[in-house]
Amino acid sequence: MTSAVEVKGVTKKFKTVTALSNVSLTVGKGELFGIIGADGAGKTTLFRILCTLMLADEGRAEVLGFDARKEYRSIRSRIGYMPGRFSLYTDLSVEENLKFFATVFNTTVEENYELIADIYTQLEPFKKRMAGQLSGGMKQKLALCCALIHRPDLLLLDEPTTGVDAVSRREFWQMLGRLKEQGITILVSTPYMDEASLCDRVAFLQDGTILAVDTPVGITGLFTAPLFSVRANEKHKLLTRLRSYPHAKSVYAFGSSVHYTDHRPSASSEEIMRYLSESELQEITIERIEPGIEDTFMALMKTDDGSHHE
Amino acid sequence: MKEWSSFVGFVVKEFYHIFRDRRTAAILFGMPVIQLLLFGYAIRNEIQEVKIGIADLSRDAVSQAITDKILSSGTFVLVKNPQSHSEIQSAFRSGAMSEAVIFEPASDREIQREGSMDIQVITDGSDPNVSRIITGYTASVIRDYLSESATTVDEPKGVVPVPLMMFNPGLKSVYLFVPGLMALILMLVSALMTSISITREKESGTMEVLLVSSLKPIQIIVGKVVPYFLLSFINVVSILVIASLVFGVPCRGSVLLLMAESLLFIMTALSLGMFISTITSSQQVAMMISLGGLLLPTILLSGFIFPVASMPLPLQVISNVIPAKWYLIIVRAIMLKGAGFAVLWQETLVLAVMTVVLIGASLRNFSERLE
Amino acid sequence: MSEPVIHTEQLTRKFGEFTAVDAISFSVGEGEVFGFLGANGAGKTTAMKMLTGLLLPTSGKAAVAGFDVFTETESIKKNIGYMSQRFSLYDDLTARENIRFFGGIYGLSSASIQEKSKALLSSLDLLPVADSRLSDLPLGWKQKLAFSVALLHEPKIVFLDEPTGGVDPMTRRRFWDMIYEAADRGVTVFVTTHYMDEAEYCDRVSIMVNGRIAALDTPTAMKDSFGVTTMDELFIRLVRPGAGEGI
């Protein structure tokens, strides 16, 4: 057995909503694997099926070699799970939470301390503080410690960085990197595109369907059209102007610039510049750029007419 | 051994929750005492200081003697001597008077010659309970007079019933309320608090983590129940101590039996709380079911305030599924009548069966998954 | 910059000993998209509550849409729109009912609500689903509707509190398109967020650290002056030298 997670054709419906539709993916042992998708894409449902809290309607899921339906007990004692919302006891102190989860898993904090030492030393000064009084970043670190306390083989982290500031997010990802070095397989979901590049491999999930699974570099390789980054003094006018260009394929605001692709593979920045110069726009700059993960995701997303998009 | 320590850890955590949330602690420990004092002191069924009007139209020795007897009982306060029917009516309407006694003219002569007299008792029927009690009380005062005078004046005609209130001669309402209150508080503490504490974990997402752990469902449930079991028992003891020291409520039967029956009832209430938490996922719904579905029936249908026997048949039937009804019968029988297990085994059996059924249903319903 | 629509001088708010907002001064011009950034607990929410007339400042000066935050909070509330990620519309009402309700709250006449609701529903392509409950609509649609409803009474300023958390990149772009369009019409847009990449969409941004404004400039100029390539790095630079991990 070389894969930690094996999902084949999993479908899950809730009344009228199809949360997951024919999802298949494989996570190798020791991999740091990211599931990227927006709210409602099906990330949480997938995680709940993997940690055996839900049953798939169709298809099968294997976790650490055990069947998620029949052998759920074996899976539960071997995984560490961090649900999407903060799920520790807010009226218990940092220390008490950790101790509690250690006893729940029939272990002690001392037994596996070296695994969490790196993270817990940051929490130590506040160990008497109630978990509810911690900052978002601290809460996530504590939740991670609690999920690790029984030395699981697989970590399932559902949106661990949502609502956490940039500094804590970065630290959190550094911790994941170190855990990976210790041989723990990590499956993490996130709505943030920029976190995709920190994973070994990622899967894009949209409306319950997997759009692509690949390494971050492999993913951007799927984007083949020439991409231009355009700037001008007035962004709204720039967007409108570019969208009315007959050859425009996609025009999206992208931070302080606008990302533009053309229907013609041979499109050149000079041509676009000429078109834009005919308007009242000023300070125009056009630059050919390499696509990022977010560009690729948007290109892969199923596109209807535009306005009626979920 | 490890299983045991993880269980102890669970119970300890539960105690942290209880003592750190001031509201929970207040409900657990403040409420029983406050309710007992409230029911014991403020809410009484005994009638005192009834405002009475006496219209003595016969003005003879008999009417005078009865009037004296009524007024000397301490229950009645003479507010006026109405002269006409319209005066009586307006006094009732304004609330200045709750009872009027009218001695018809020439009662002395009639009672001596015919052995009968006409005394009219009028009460304010807008409060039927009070009205019934004071009518009865007035009637008993008059009967008393008649039986006293019978030896000297005449043989009484017919049979005169002599009431004796067994077990509670003073008709003290606190005797009634203490058992009811025990049922109420145990219901509230055990069922409401357990159901809320389980649903709180569902709401906060911690249940997800507990499920995905090595804990078995039975460990989670028992771990949740044990603290409330202990606290409920402390409540029973403290209610009994207060009832006996402050209000002088006796326990005529075996204290041991009373404790054992209370433990059984606590189990019934806890299993009800568990059952509620398995069919709901939010604290709010659990609270509503506990309050609406348990507390109100416990107060209204168990016989706590309204006697079951005087309810319409459908309600009597419903009252049978209310655990508090059976517990009330048991507690009253032990405390006030000194009854033993031999008389109470049927009620005990009912509670035991209810508990087993509820625990079975909760275990079956308790999902190891989120669906 | 044209006449400022929001102007603060040494605006301060204390809670007991704790200074949540510490003498902040800044101006936002008409039609500007202004990003108000900071970590959780940096004082963003407190500052925004003062600017929207929900909380009285301890000291300093501030005017919003020309009204004083100490004395004219009622006028401020009439002249601003507000949308947050957590609360914006009622999920159990239909789109049409939500528009009617909020129009009523903002004091629009029922004739004008009728008219605006029709125009709004058709411009957002929501006519076919105008009478189904919002809970049945995708998040992206709800967001667009919420934004339009916040602009229903034609306020001069609209405050957006963490508006695009959790949406997919496409929906987020559509939302920013709407923001730019409103700004183009002269509406000032005040966006709070703790997502740094969101900041790059704004004309200017301020970054709050421990109750103070640590930086205020256009995203590009700010990155250049700190010599970093992303707003994330910039933010980490600003927060790091302080107490380290914020609590």
Coordinates of C-alpha atoms in Angstrom, one line a residue, chain B residues 60-242:
Chain B
D60 CA -80.5 35.6 68.5
A61 CA -78.2 33.5 70.6
V62 CA -77.5 30.9 67.9
S63 CA -76.5 33.3 65.2
Q64 CA -74.4 35.3 67.7
A65 CA -72.6 32.1 68.8
I66 CA -71.9 31.1 65.2
T67 CA -70.6 34.5 64.3
D68 CA -68.3 34.5 67.3
K69 CA -67.0 31.1 66.3
I70 CA -66.4 32.1 62.7
L71 CA -64.5 35.2 63.7
S72 CA -62.5 33.6 66.4
S73 CA -61.1 31.0 64.1
G74 CA -58.5 33.4 62.9
T75 CA -59.1 32.7 59.3
F76 CA -61.8 35.4 58.8
V77 CA -61.7 39.2 59.2
L78 CA -65.0 40.9 59.6
V79 CA -65.1 43.8 57.2
K80 CA -68.7 44.9 57.4
N81 CA -72.3 44.0 58.4
P82 CA -74.1 44.5 55.1
Q83 CA -77.7 45.6 55.4
S84 CA -79.0 44.7 51.9
H85 CA -78.4 42.5 49.0
S86 CA -77.2 45.4 46.8
E87 CA -74.7 46.2 49.5
I88 CA -73.4 42.7 49.4
Q89 CA -73.2 42.7 45.6
S90 CA -71.2 45.9 45.4
A91 CA -68.8 44.8 48.1
F92 CA -68.1 41.6 46.1
R93 CA -67.7 43.6 43.0
S94 CA -65.1 45.9 44.5
G95 CA -63.3 43.0 46.1
A96 CA -63.8 44.5 49.5
M97 CA -65.3 41.2 50.6
S98 CA -64.8 37.6 49.6
E99 CA -67.5 35.9 51.6
A100 CA -70.9 36.8 53.1
V101 CA -72.8 34.9 55.7
I102 CA -76.5 35.7 56.1
F103 CA -78.5 34.4 59.0
E104 CA -82.2 34.3 58.0
P105 CA -84.6 35.8 60.6
A106 CA -85.9 33.8 63.5
S107 CA -83.4 31.1 63.4
D108 CA -83.3 30.6 67.1
R109 CA -87.0 29.7 67.2
E110 CA -86.7 27.4 64.2
I111 CA -83.6 25.6 65.3
Q112 CA -85.2 24.8 68.6
R113 CA -88.5 23.8 67.3
E114 CA -87.7 22.1 64.0
G115 CA -84.0 21.4 64.5
S116 CA -83.2 23.4 61.4
M117 CA -82.1 26.9 60.5
D118 CA -81.3 28.8 57.3
I119 CA -77.8 30.2 56.9
Q120 CA -76.8 31.5 53.5
V121 CA -73.2 31.5 52.5
I122 CA -72.2 33.6 49.5
T123 CA -68.7 33.6 48.1
D124 CA -66.9 35.2 45.3
G125 CA -66.8 32.6 42.6
S126 CA -64.4 34.4 40.3
D127 CA -61.7 32.5 42.1
P128 CA -63.2 29.0 42.4
N129 CA -60.3 27.5 44.4
V130 CA -60.4 30.1 47.2
S131 CA -64.2 30.0 47.0
R132 CA -64.4 26.3 47.5
I133 CA -62.0 26.3 50.4
I134 CA -63.6 29.1 52.4
T135 CA -67.1 27.6 51.8
G136 CA -65.9 24.3 53.2
Y137 CA -64.2 26.0 56.1
T138 CA -67.3 28.0 57.0
A139 CA -69.4 24.9 56.8
S140 CA -67.1 23.1 59.1
V141 CA -67.2 25.9 61.6
I142 CA -71.0 25.8 61.6
R143 CA -71.0 22.0 61.9
D144 CA -68.6 22.3 64.8
Y145 CA -71.0 24.6 66.6
L146 CA -73.9 22.2 65.9
S147 CA -72.1 19.2 67.2
E148 CA -71.0 21.1 70.3
S149 CA -74.5 22.3 71.0
A150 CA -76.1 19.0 70.2
T151 CA -75.5 17.5 73.6
T152 CA -77.0 20.4 75.4
V153 CA -79.8 21.4 73.0
D154 CA -81.0 18.5 70.9
E155 CA -80.1 15.3 69.2
P156 CA -78.6 16.2 65.8
K157 CA -80.6 15.1 62.8
G158 CA -78.9 12.9 60.3
V159 CA -75.2 12.0 60.1
V160 CA -72.6 14.7 60.6
P161 CA -69.3 13.9 59.0
V162 CA -66.2 14.6 61.0
P163 CA -63.3 15.3 58.7
L164 CA -59.8 14.4 59.7
M165 CA -56.9 15.2 57.3
M166 CA -54.7 12.2 57.6
F167 CA -50.9 12.6 57.3
N168 CA -51.2 16.4 56.9
P169 CA -53.7 17.6 59.5
G170 CA -52.6 21.2 59.1
L171 CA -53.1 20.9 55.3
K172 CA -49.8 22.5 54.9
S173 CA -49.0 23.1 51.2
V174 CA -45.3 22.8 51.7
Y175 CA -45.9 19.1 52.3
L176 CA -47.3 18.9 48.8
F177 CA -44.8 21.1 47.2
V178 CA -41.6 19.5 48.4
P179 CA -42.2 16.2 46.5
G180 CA -43.4 18.1 43.5
L181 CA -40.4 20.4 43.6
M182 CA -38.0 17.5 43.8
A183 CA -39.6 16.1 40.7
L184 CA -39.4 19.4 38.9
I185 CA -35.8 20.2 39.9
L186 CA -34.5 16.7 39.0
M187 CA -36.3 16.9 35.6
L188 CA -34.8 20.3 34.9
V189 CA -31.3 19.6 36.1
S190 CA -31.0 16.1 34.7
A191 CA -33.0 16.3 31.4
L192 CA -32.5 19.9 30.4
M193 CA -28.9 20.2 31.4
T194 CA -27.8 16.9 29.8
S195 CA -29.6 17.6 26.6
I196 CA -28.1 21.0 26.4
S197 CA -24.6 19.9 27.2
I198 CA -24.7 17.3 24.5
T199 CA -26.2 19.5 21.8
R200 CA -23.7 22.2 22.7
E201 CA -21.0 19.9 21.6
K202 CA -22.8 19.2 18.4
E203 CA -23.2 22.9 17.8
S204 CA -19.6 23.9 18.5
G205 CA -18.2 21.1 16.4
T206 CA -16.4 19.4 19.2
M207 CA -18.7 16.4 18.8
E208 CA -17.2 15.9 15.4
V209 CA -13.8 15.6 17.0
L210 CA -15.0 13.3 19.8
L211 CA -16.6 11.0 17.3
V212 CA -13.4 10.8 15.3
S213 CA -11.6 9.6 18.3
S214 CA -11.1 6.3 20.1
L215 CA -14.0 7.1 22.4
K216 CA -17.0 4.7 22.0
P217 CA -20.5 6.3 21.9
I218 CA -21.3 4.7 25.2
Q219 CA -18.3 6.4 26.8
I220 CA -19.4 9.7 25.5
I221 CA -22.9 9.3 26.8
V222 CA -22.0 8.0 30.2
G223 CA -19.3 10.6 30.5
K224 CA -21.9 13.3 29.9
V225 CA -24.4 11.8 32.3
V226 CA -22.3 11.0 35.3
P227 CA -21.6 14.6 36.5
Y228 CA -25.3 15.5 36.3
F229 CA -26.2 12.3 38.1
L230 CA -24.0 13.3 41.0
L231 CA -25.2 16.9 41.0
S232 CA -28.8 15.8 40.9
F233 CA -28.3 13.6 43.9
I234 CA -26.7 16.4 45.8
N235 CA -29.8 18.5 45.0
V236 CA -32.1 15.8 46.3
V237 CA -30.3 15.7 49.6
S238 CA -30.2 19.5 49.9
I239 CA -33.9 19.8 49.2
L240 CA -34.7 17.2 51.8
V241 CA -32.5 18.9 54.4
I242 CA -34.0 22.3 53.8

